[in-house]
Amino acid sequence: MSSTSNPKRNASSSFLDEIDFHFDSHRNMNQKPLSNQSNVKKFGKGKSGSKNKRSNNNFDASNASTSSVRLEYEFPLKTIFLIRQTNLLQKLRNDGLKVSFIFTASDSDNKDKLIVLTTAEFKEDISNELQQLPTVIDHCDGIAERICQYLAHQSEKRDFFNRKLQELHIEAGITYIDQSISVIAFHSDHHCKAIAILQEVFDTSSAKMTIEDLHFPQNMKNFLSLVKKSIPQSNDVWLEDDFESDTSTCILTATGPRNKVATVMKSIYDKQQDFKVINYIIKDICPLKTEYLRLYLKDDILALEQQYFCKIELPTIHESETFSLKFSKPIQIKCCRSYKDVITGQIQKIMDSIIIEKEDSISQYSRIGRTYHCSKSKSKLQHCQKEFQCMLKVTSHQSNSVKDKPNLAANDLTKGSVNTDKKWTPPRHNERMMNQRFKLPTYRNSFVPKASPLINKNRTKVLFGFGNKGRFINTTTERKVDINNVAIRLIKGTIEKEGTNCDVIVNSIRLQRYQEGKIAAALCNVGGSPYQMECWSQLQGLTVDEIGSTSGGHFGCKEVYHIPFLSSNRSLTWLGDRVKDCLVLADKNGMSSIAIPTIGTGGIGLNACDVGKKMIQVASNFAQRKSSYLKNIEFIIYPTDTTTYAAFEQALTDSPMESDNEEEFIEMFTKPKNNNELGLTNNCQLLFKAQCSNTKVPVDINIYHGAAYDLKADAILDMTVLCDTHKATDNHEDIASYADKEHALQTLRCLRISESKHNVYQICPYGCFAGFTTLLACINAQGGKSLTFPLLDIEMNATNLESLVDMIESYVINNLQAENSIHCFNFVIGYKDRSAEMTTWMLEIINKSLKLQWTVTQNNSAQNYGLNIYYVARDKKAITSMKSSLLANSNTWSHHMIPDEDYIKAIDPKLWYQFALKIWSTYNTIVIHQDTGDGVCIFGYDSDIMDTVSYLHNVSKAYLEKQANQEVQKFAAEAAPWYAISGSRKVKFEANLNYEIEKNYNIYSKDKTKCQFYIDSKAKLVNYEKMNITDVATGRKYYIRKSAFEDNHIPDNWVYNRKEDITDGYYELVDVTDRQELKKIKRMPELSGFTVNKVRRIQNWNLYRRYQIMKAEVTAAVQKYMPTATVERQLFHGTSSSKLTAICKSGFDRDYSGTAAGSVHGTGTYFAVKAELSRRYGDGLLLCRVLTGIYTQSSGGGRPNLSIIPGSQSERIHSVVNNTAAPDMYVISNDNSAYPEYILDVS
């Protein structure tokens, strides 16, 4: 800037200070600036003493005389501006002229009018004055362009500057005309003074900065806005930005008052760091809240982003992720440094306003759990969440592995050797433990190692346990032989370790000295004082020829069988009998595996070969008798005892098939493997065991996966029997909350099941929870020591389970000193996920501070805590509404009635409770057999009812098929019986085995190259060339023979060359040419209206022979129950001509019933009295012999009528008809009850 004289500098300096003050105060006072409008008549002060003169010289046009003059002039706008800025009017008046100015707009561009009002006296002087105005000096030389631009936008500052020039008597001014700033004056010296003052007062300054890391560098206006907000002085300056994209730099230029510019530039440098971009995260915020924020509070986040020019990125929570209030994902924020704290505070404020409510340990099978997982409910749930602005999250926590088990050294076990010279007595500290049961520390999670499943013959088996580092690996080998699907194994190892693989461990003891002997001592060491106390309590009354039983939870098995070998005569016969008793008892109690040590081969001195031979023989004989449950027999041989192992191995190799009862074996051999007709068996698996040992008799709480009736227990609780009141109720969702304690006692009844030696306590499920203590008292009064009960309610959760445990503890505390009280409580759940839930909840409950001391001795279940339900919203009302809506849209219980299926009818009423418990455990439904015989009513959720109905239909269909197959097999056994020959004895095979043998023999007869066939699920091998059969498991062979069938002769009208042509199994169609035979057929009244063109006879010896056998049975039944009934009729059967060949070859098949025109009378084969009716069902017409026998009215509606013949116990009617008074249609349900005799070609 060019230099100026000191007076100017001093003037401008003081002027600058005054401008600073003015700019700060002017805004607060809201002072209006000087206006350039023509009607404004404000003037600056004149010289001293001019006030009166100005007043006298004012020209008042309204009072003027007729000598007044009006003059009009047009001047450029800048001239007009200077006339006003230099206050020319006041100067004229000061000179004594009476005059007034009026400024008006002109029609000319860039000009305004000046109207002068005066008198004639002063007209000439004023006219001369105005005409002699100097030329306007107009330029901005020396003024920076940015200052000009700044002044162009600052009208207030222009007006104030012009007033100050007036006060300084500088006749110049700044004007903004035609979109440009001009410094104008009439005289050059005044113009220079104005320029000089502008240069001193205003300044422009630039700063260059790199903006790569500035917030929003792509939009510099945002940055400038932030600067202006943070620096108050920035409002008095003009900030510009020049962004250079190539160099990522920005030049900021500030223009305005010099002092303000300096202050602003300094503040920009100082504050630059605050406006740099930073990325930071907010941690430790519940992911549920961040998800709610993302879904429902987007507007709040958007408002923050717009207000603070930031970017907020919320984490996304996927459905597959597990929620936890302790787990969080960070919120990522990008903003300028100065807003970090503000943004964080605002987000935290929003988060604090979000409410979370949690319901945990809810079963996935509960009403709410089902609703959430139901695909049909998904859309409803989403709609409700949106409507109530309430987020619903359901999570589950499952694990496929069991928790790490601690070292056995941490357990409360008795260590060291056991003195076998003195009579053993129970631990003395038991009484002290009972007296201080609430004070002693509890040892929890004392797991016993559970080994991996056994593997096949001669393969290495790895067992897992625990050692110094919490785990041991013991590699053993095994030798195995399978007999009738029962595995007999030789295992190297110790009984206390290998026994953990089995359900039962066999122990050798001395009466009253239960720790004596190496086997007993080893078990006492591992089982510790709780096991020793149980032995002392349970084995007191044991005699030498009996088997004692204690809990196996101390070793990871189910039970320990104790045989008093050391108190016996120690003979092989005694030992063999007791081992046999152990096997039978284990099978009876539903055990699947047993571990037997090589008793007597140690210090007792029995010959290892004799012991091995005897034990293997006992095991082999047991396996040959087809056990129901016991499928694995393990002989445990000490690892270093090679002599005993070799002896047992030789016994297993040399004589595994030896039987002490040949007659018994062949009787069993000719029967198929055991098959449960109703499919009610279901082995149980022990998942969890907790034991309380500070009682007189240890108390166990067990959780099993399986069926309640399959466990050995004195009492079974059956809560599937609804009382009359609740049978009439459709909805059964409030069972757990039913609070009537007396209802349990009112509906309780006890059934004694003699075969299984246990009581079944049937009770209405309503009141089970509330009256559980009463139930325990009733069972205790009946002498029950063990109780098994299924899941009491489908809505059962962790809280309900904890209540049951509390009631069990109260019962135990009230019976601490009683020996004959319930000491075993078995929870049995039929479906695996539910049993895992129960096990996980039970473990959590046991680990709490309970009244008694409990030790977890077994936990083999995967962790499954059920469902955790989270409700997230901004107010409690929304959560309440969401819960109500969730219940309103959830599934409800209903009922469905189905007619009695054959399968259901076949169930023994005494075993109905087993069937009902199986259905409850598997499908969560309650089945009630109606007393009226109308059918079965099923209660449950709709989806579960559908599954139950489907199951019942399938098993009923399978049952009917099996019954039909049995009829076919029975026919085959009677038509072509096969025998196994043992010496002079001939033992007939049972029907289904006989059928397999006959079927394969027919194949062999046609193709002699294949002579060997497996039957009975590959348990037996038949060789037709050598005519013998081999038991695959034992290798035992028997000759087989087929009895000749001579009772039925070939019909006289059949045509053949050799008898073998008929009896070899092939069928033949023969044209009937015999006149008498044709005449008899053509003259049948039932063929009235038809012309018989051709008749072909069907000659099928196999079908005919089966028909004759069935005819004999029907004839016998008719003669016994209804002698007047007609056994056999000639009837017609219509079908498609394409099916004639199949019928000729294989006979009728009722499974095709209804394919032509429906099955209005149920499944069966339909026959008509008249040919006209049969022809409606196809173009092929058969004349058949049909065993209609004793018939009854059809049930209609597509349902078969399987009524029993009046007077018989189980024989069913032979056929049904459409009208008993005058039947014209017969339906048979046995395919062998009809023989297709002729094919008729009619027109």
PDB file of C-alpha atoms in Angstrom, residues 69 71 73 97 118-131:
ATOM      1  CA  VAL A  69     -39.112  29.019  -8.260  1.00  0.00           C
ATOM      2  CA  LEU A  71     -35.803  24.120 -10.858  1.00  0.00           C
ATOM      3  CA  TYR A  73     -31.775  19.137 -13.024  1.00  0.00           C
ATOM      4  CA  LEU A  97     -29.561  31.125   0.134  1.00  0.00           C
ATOM      5  CA  THR A 118     -36.138  28.478  -4.085  1.00  0.00           C
ATOM      6  CA  THR A 119     -37.239  32.012  -4.821  1.00  0.00           C
ATOM      7  CA  ALA A 120     -36.549  34.131  -7.847  1.00  0.00           C
ATOM      8  CA  GLU A 121     -34.118  36.109  -5.750  1.00  0.00           C
ATOM      9  CA  PHE A 122     -31.752  33.138  -5.381  1.00  0.00           C
ATOM     10  CA  LYS A 123     -32.519  31.344  -8.609  1.00  0.00           C
ATOM     11  CA  GLU A 124     -29.525  32.587 -10.510  1.00  0.00           C
ATOM     12  CA  ASP A 125     -27.033  31.992  -7.680  1.00  0.00           C
ATOM     13  CA  ILE A 126     -28.218  28.457  -7.156  1.00  0.00           C
ATOM     14  CA  SER A 127     -28.284  27.715 -10.865  1.00  0.00           C
ATOM     15  CA  ASN A 128     -24.721  28.951 -11.244  1.00  0.00           C
ATOM     16  CA  GLU A 129     -23.598  26.900  -8.283  1.00  0.00           C
ATOM     17  CA  LEU A 130     -25.070  23.696  -9.647  1.00  0.00           C
ATOM     18  CA  GLN A 131     -23.839  24.254 -13.188  1.00  0.00           C
TER      19      GLN A 131
END
